XYZ file of C-alpha atoms in Angstrom:
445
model
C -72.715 -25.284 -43.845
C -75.350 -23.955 -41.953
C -75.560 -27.341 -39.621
C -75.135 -27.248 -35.782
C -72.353 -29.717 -34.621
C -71.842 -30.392 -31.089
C -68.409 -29.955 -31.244
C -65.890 -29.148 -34.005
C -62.163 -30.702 -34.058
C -59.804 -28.963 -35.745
C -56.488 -31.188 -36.768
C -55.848 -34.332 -36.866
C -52.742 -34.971 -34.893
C -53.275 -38.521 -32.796
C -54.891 -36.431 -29.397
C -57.519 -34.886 -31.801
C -58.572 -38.105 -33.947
C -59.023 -39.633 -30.090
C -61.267 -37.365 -28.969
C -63.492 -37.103 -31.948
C -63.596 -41.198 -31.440
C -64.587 -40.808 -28.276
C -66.990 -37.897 -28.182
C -68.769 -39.641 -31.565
C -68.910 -43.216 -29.699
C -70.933 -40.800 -27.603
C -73.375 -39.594 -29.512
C -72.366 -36.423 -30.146
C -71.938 -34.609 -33.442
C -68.855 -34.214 -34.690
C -67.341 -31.930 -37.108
C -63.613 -32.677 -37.945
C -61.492 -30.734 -40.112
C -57.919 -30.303 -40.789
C -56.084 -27.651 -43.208
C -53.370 -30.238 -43.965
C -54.844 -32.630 -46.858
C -53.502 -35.632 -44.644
C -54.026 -37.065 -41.664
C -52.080 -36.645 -38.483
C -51.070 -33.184 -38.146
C -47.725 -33.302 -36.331
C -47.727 -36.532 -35.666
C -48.459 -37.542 -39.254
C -45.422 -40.330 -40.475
C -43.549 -39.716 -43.448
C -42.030 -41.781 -46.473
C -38.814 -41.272 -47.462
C -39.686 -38.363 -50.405
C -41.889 -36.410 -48.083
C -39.040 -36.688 -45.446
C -36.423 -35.063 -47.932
C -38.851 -32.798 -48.759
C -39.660 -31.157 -45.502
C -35.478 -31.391 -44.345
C -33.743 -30.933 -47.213
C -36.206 -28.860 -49.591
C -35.695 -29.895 -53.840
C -33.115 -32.263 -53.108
C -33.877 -35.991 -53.949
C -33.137 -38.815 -51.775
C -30.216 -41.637 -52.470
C -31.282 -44.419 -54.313
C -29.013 -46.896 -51.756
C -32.201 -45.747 -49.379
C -34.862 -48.432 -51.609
C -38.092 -47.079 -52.132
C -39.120 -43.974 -50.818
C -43.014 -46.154 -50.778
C -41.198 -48.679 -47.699
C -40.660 -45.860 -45.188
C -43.380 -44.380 -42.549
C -41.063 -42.254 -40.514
C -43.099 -40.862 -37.604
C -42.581 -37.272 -36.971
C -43.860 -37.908 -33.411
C -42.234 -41.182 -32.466
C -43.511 -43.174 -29.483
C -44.135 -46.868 -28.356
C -47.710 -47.714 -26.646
C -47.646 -49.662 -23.372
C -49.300 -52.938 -23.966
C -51.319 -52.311 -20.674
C -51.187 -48.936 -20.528
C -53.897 -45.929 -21.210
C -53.693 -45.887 -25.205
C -54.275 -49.721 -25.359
C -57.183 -49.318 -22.886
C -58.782 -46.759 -25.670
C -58.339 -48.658 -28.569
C -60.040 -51.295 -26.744
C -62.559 -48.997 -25.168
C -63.320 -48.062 -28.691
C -62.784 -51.311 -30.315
C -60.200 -49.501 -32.947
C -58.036 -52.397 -32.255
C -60.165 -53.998 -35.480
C -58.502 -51.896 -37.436
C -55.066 -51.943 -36.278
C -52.374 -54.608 -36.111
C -49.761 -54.405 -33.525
C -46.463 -56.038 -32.800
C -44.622 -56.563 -29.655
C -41.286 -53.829 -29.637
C -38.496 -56.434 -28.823
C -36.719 -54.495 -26.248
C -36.091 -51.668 -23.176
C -33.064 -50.187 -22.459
C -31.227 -47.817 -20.188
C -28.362 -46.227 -20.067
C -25.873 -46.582 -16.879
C -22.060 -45.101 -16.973
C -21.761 -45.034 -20.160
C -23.736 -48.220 -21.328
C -26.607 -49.832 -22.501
C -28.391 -52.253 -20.288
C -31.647 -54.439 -20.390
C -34.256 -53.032 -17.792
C -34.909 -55.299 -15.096
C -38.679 -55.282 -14.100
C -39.201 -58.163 -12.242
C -37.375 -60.076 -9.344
C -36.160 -62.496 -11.581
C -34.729 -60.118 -14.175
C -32.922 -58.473 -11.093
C -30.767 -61.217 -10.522
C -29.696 -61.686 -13.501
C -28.685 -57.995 -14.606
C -25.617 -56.834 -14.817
C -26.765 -53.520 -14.455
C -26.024 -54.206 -10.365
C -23.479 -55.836 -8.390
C -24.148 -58.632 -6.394
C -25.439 -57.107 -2.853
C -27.518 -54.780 -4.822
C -29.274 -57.694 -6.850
C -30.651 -59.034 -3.773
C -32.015 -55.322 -2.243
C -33.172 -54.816 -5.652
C -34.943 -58.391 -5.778
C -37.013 -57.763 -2.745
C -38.214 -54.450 -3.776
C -39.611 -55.557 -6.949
C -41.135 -58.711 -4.591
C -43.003 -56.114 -2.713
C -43.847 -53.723 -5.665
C -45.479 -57.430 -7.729
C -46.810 -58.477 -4.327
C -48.811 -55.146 -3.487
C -52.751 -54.919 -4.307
C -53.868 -51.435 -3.331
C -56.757 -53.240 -1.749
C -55.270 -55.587 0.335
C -53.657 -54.466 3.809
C -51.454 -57.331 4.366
C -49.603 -56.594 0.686
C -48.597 -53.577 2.172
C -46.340 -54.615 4.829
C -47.354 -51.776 7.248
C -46.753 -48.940 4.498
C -49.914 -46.968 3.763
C -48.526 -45.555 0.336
C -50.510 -42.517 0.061
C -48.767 -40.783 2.870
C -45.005 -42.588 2.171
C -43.198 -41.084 -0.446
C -41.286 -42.463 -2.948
C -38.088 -41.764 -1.496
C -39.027 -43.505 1.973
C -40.295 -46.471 -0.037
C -36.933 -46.923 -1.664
C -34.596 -46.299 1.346
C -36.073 -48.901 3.464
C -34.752 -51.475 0.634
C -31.639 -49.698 0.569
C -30.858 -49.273 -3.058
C -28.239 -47.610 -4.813
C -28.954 -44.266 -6.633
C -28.181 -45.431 -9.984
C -30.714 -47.884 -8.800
C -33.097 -45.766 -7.576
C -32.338 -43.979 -11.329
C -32.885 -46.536 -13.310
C -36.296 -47.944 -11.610
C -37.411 -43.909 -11.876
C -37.162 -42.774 -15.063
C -36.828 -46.118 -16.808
C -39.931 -48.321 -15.412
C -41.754 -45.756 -13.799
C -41.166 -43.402 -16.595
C -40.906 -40.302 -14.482
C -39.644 -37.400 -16.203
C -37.903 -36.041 -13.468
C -36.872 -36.592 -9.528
C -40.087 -34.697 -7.915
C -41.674 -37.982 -7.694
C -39.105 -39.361 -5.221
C -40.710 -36.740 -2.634
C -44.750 -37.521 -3.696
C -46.514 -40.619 -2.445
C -45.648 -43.703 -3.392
C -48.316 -45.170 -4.346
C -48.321 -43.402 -8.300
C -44.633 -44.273 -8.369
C -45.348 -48.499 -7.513
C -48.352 -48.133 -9.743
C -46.635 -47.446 -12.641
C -43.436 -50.016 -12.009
C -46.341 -52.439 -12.029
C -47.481 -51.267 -14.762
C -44.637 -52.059 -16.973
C -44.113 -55.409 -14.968
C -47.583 -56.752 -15.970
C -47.104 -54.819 -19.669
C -44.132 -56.758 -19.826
C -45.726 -60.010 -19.396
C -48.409 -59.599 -21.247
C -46.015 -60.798 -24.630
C -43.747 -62.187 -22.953
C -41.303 -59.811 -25.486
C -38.319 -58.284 -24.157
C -40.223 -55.155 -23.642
C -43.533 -53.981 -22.124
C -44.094 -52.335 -25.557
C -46.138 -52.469 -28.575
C -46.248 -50.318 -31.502
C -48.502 -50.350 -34.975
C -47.058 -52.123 -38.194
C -46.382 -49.541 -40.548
C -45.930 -46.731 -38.034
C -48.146 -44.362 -36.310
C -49.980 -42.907 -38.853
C -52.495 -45.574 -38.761
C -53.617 -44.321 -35.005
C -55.151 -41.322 -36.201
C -56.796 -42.403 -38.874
C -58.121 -45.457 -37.116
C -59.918 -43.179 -34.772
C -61.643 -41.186 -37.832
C -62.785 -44.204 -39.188
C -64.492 -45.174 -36.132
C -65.835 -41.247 -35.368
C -67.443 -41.833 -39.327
C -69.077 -44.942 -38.188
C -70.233 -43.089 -35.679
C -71.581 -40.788 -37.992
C -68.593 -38.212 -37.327
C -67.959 -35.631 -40.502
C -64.437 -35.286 -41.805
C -63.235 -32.578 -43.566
C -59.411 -32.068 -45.074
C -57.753 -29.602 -46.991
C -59.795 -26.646 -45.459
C -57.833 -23.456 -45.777
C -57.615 -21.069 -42.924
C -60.057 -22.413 -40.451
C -60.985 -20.073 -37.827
C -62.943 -19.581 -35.285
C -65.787 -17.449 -34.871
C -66.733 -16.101 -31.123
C -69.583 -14.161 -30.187
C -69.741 -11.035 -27.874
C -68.769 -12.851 -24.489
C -65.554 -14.421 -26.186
C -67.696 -17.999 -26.468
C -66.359 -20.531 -28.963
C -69.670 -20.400 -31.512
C -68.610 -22.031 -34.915
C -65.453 -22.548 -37.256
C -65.097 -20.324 -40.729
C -63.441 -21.624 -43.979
C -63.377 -20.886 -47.262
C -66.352 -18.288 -46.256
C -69.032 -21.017 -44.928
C -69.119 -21.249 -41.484
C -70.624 -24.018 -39.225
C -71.812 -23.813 -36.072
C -70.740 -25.575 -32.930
C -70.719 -25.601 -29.324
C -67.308 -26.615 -28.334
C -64.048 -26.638 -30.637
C -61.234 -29.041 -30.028
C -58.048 -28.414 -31.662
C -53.817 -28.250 -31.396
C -52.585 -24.938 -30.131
C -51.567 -24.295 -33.868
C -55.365 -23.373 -34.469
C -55.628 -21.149 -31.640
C -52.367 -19.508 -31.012
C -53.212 -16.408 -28.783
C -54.552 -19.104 -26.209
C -51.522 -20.651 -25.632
C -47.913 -20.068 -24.200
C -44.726 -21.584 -24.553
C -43.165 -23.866 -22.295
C -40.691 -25.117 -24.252
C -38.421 -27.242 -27.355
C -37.983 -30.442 -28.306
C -34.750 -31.196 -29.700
C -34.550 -34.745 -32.177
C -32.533 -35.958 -34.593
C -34.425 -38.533 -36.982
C -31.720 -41.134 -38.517
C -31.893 -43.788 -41.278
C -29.192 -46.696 -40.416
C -28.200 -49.911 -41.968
C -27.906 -51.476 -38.353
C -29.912 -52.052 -34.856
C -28.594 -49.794 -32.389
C -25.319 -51.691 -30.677
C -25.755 -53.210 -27.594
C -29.368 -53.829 -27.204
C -29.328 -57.830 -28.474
C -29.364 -56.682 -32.353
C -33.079 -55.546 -31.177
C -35.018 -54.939 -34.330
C -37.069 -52.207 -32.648
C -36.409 -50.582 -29.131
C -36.375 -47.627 -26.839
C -33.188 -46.385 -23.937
C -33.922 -44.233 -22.150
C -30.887 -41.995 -20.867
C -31.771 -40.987 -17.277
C -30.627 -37.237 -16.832
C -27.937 -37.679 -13.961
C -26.147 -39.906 -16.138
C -26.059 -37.022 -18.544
C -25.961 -34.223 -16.180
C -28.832 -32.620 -17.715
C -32.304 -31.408 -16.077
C -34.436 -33.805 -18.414
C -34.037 -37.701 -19.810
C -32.902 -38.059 -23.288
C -34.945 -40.852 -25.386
C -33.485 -43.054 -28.266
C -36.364 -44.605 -30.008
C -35.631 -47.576 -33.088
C -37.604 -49.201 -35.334
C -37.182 -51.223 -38.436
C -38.299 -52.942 -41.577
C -40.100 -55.632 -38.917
C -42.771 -53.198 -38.001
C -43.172 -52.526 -41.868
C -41.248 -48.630 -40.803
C -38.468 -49.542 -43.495
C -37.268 -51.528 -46.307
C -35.556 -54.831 -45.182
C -31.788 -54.193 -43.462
C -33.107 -50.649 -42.743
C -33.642 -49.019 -39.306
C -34.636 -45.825 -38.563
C -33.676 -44.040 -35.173
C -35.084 -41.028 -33.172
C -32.773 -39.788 -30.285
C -35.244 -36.797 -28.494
C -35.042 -34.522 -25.396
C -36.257 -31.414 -24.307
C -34.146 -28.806 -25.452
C -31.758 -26.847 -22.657
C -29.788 -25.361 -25.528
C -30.173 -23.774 -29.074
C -27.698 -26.002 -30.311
C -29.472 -29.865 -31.061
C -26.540 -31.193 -32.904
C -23.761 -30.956 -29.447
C -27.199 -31.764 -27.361
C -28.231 -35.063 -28.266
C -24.504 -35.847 -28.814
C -24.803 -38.469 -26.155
C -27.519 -40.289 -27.553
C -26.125 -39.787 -31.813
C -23.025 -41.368 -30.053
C -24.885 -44.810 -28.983
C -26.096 -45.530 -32.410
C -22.861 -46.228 -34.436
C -22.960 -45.591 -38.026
C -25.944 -43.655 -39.391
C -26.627 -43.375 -43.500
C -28.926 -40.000 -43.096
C -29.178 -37.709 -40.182
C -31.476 -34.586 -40.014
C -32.175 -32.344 -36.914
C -35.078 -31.085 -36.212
C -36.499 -28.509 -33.253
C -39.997 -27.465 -32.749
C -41.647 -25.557 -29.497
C -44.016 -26.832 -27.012
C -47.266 -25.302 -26.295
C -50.059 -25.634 -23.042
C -53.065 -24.136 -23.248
C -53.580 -20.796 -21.030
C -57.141 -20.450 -21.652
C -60.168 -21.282 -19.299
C -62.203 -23.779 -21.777
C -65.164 -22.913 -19.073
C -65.400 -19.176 -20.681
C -64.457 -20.046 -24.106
C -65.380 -23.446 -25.078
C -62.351 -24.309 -26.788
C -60.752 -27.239 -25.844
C -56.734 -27.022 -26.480
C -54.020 -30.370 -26.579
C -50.683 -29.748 -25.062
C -47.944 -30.359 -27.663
C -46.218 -33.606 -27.397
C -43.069 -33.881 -25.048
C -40.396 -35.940 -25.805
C -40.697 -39.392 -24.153
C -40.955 -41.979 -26.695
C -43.981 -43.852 -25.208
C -47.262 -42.388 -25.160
C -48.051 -41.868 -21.098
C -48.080 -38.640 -20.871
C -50.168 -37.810 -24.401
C -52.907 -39.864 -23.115
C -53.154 -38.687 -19.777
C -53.508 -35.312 -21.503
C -56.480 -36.853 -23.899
C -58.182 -38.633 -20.544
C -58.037 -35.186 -19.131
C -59.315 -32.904 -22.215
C -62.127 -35.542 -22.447
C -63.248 -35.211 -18.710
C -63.568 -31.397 -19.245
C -65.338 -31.716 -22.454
C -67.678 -34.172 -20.891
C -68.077 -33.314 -17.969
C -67.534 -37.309 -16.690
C -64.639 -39.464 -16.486
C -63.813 -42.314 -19.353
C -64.205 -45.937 -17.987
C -61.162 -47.847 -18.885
C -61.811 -50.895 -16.696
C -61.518 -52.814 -20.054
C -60.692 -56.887 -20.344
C -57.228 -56.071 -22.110
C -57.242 -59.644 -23.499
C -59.139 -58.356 -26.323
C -56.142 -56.592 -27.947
C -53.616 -59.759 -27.226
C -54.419 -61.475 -30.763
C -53.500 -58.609 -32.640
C -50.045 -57.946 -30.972
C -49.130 -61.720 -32.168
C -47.456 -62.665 -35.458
């Protein structure tokens, strides 16, 4: 293997098979390789034998279950907003030719104690019952100003300048409620926390409109979309178009490493004693482990149920999000369901996710809350696994690590991280001014 490659990837989890799309769209010569012999790495999706196999070790699962060949259980579950960064890729990339999506029927949140519809627009305001009556109305006008606002145009902005208002400002000037204020945070905006309420404002409208015009773009019940048969066909969609770009794939390659020379400078991958030669590596922090630190744990449990999770309008696929001051916790908890409709499933079978980021060692009394809002489950396992940032300077090294992937259940945050590692790689920004009609047709039955 005596080739130069311009860069090599190593895994490939969803972040990696992006980047080798992108970098091979490019023109750039890509190596890819993964010591797994499938695609995916941690976000890979499982079927139901697989699933057993990695939980439960030799034992076999119950035939009541169907066919072990019906489930794709995603190990990293998350929805893709149908406006959002992801879509802009795929459509960027034109990957959306080999993917078929379906609208996710609904968005929840959790308030007191129940389950409520998210309200995104003016109209849906009035009609929640997530708010009494007074509050309707503040809540109204707010989202008439957030629909109504084009950075660009002065007179949308109703004498706010929104880079120097912060959140918080914004808000109290409609007077809303702080379960309110909660909900529209961490539920539309998809915040992961309450720093934003003291940033400005603008980021924080951005993304309400975001979901607003995500939301319309189906006219579902949720801004959502999400791949039939699970997310295991994201990654591998991206590695078929790096190979049409003339991209070189690679699994089932034992101990990869990587070779530096005497300055500490990323200069080609080992395995099985052949080493090629590169001048960048991308990769997970499980390839490079002394260049990255903890900073922290997802807890999940992954369920298989016979039922759509109660109260959200027998939704056959959908996400609530559980805002942390309703839990009295430091970060949201995330239930994430999908079903036999998005191919996930045999028929009358739903499988749910409920996710945060661990406070505790103990994931079976933490996600309690969520475990609680499903109702009956047929199989529950619990799983935990650490989260890892890079600590390296990719400007010495060349190596070019992905964070690991948080808990939210939609896929913001992985692809701001992607947008980010390309930049650096790069050295220039991707263009996502895309026409996002392109993807509608294959988000309709």
């Amino acid at each position: 293997m005596d080739e130069e490659y311009d860069v090599i990837v190593l895994g490939t989890g969803l972040k990696e098979c992006i980047l080798s799309g992108l970098l091979s769209v490019d023109g750039l010569k890509v190596l890819h390789m993964d010591r797994n012999d499938y695609y995916g790495g941690e976000s890979t999706s499982l079927h139901l034998t697989q699933l057993w196999k990695r939980f439960r070790g030799d034992d076999q699962p119950p035939e009541h279950l169907g066919s072990s060949r019906d489930y794709n259980v995603d190990m990293i579950p998350k929805f893709t907003m149908a406006n959002g960064g992801l879509v802009r890729v795929l459509i960027h990339t034109d990957v959306t030719k080999y993917l078929h999506f379906k609208a996710v029927d609904g968005s929840f949140v959790y308030n007191k104690g129940k389950i409520y519809k998210v309200p995104a627009t003016d109209v849906e305001a009035l009609k929640s019952s997530l708010m009494g009556l007074f509050e309707k109305r503040r809540a109204r006008k707010f989202f008439i100003y957030v629909q109504d606002y084009e950075a660009n145009d002065p007179k949308s902005h109703e004498g706010l300048e929104l880079n120097q208002v912060t959140a918080r400002q914004l808000i109290s000037k409609y007077g809303l409620e702080d379960d309110t204020i909660d909900f529209i945070g961490h539920a539309l905006a998809l915040h992961l926390d309450d720093n934003y309420l003291d940033e400005p404002a603008k980021d924080f409208v951005e993304r309400i409109k975001l979901y607003a015009e995500s939301l319309a773009r189906f006219l579902g019940g949720s801004p959502y979309i999400y791949p039939m048969y699970g997310l295991g066909e994201l990654p591998q969609a991206f590695a078929r178009l790096s190979a049409v770009y003339g991209g070189t794939y690679m699994l089932n390659k034992p101990e990869c490493k990587v070779e530096f020379d005497g300055d500490g400078k990323a200069i080609g991958v080992t395995s099985e004693g052949e080493t090629a030669k590169c001048k960048k590596v991308v990769c997970d922090p499980s390839y490079l482990p002394d260049k990255v630190h903890k900073v922290g744990k997802v807890a999940r449990a992954i369920c298989i149920m016979s039922h759509p999770i109660p109260d959200t309008d027998d939704s056959h696929s959908a996400q609530v999000i559980l805002p942390q001051k309703q839990l009295g916790r430091k970060s949201d908890m995330y239930l994430f369901c999908c079903s036999y409709t998005h191919n996930v499933a045999p028929k009358g079978k739903y499988i749910a996710f409920v996710s945060t980021e661990a406070e505790t060692d103990q994931p079976e009394v933490e996600l309690k809350p969520g475990i609680d809002l499903l109702g009956p489950v047929d199989e529950i396992f619990y799983d935990t696994y650490d989260r890892y940032v890079p600590s390296n300077d990719p400007e010495v090294d060349g190596c070019f690590i992905s964070a690991s992937y948080d808990a939210t259940t939609h896929f913001e945050t992985s692809v701001e991280d992607v947008l980010e590692m390309y930049s650096k790689i790069t050295g220039k920004a991707l263009d996502l001014s895309v026409d996002l009609s392109a993807a509608s047709a294959a988000a309709e039955e």
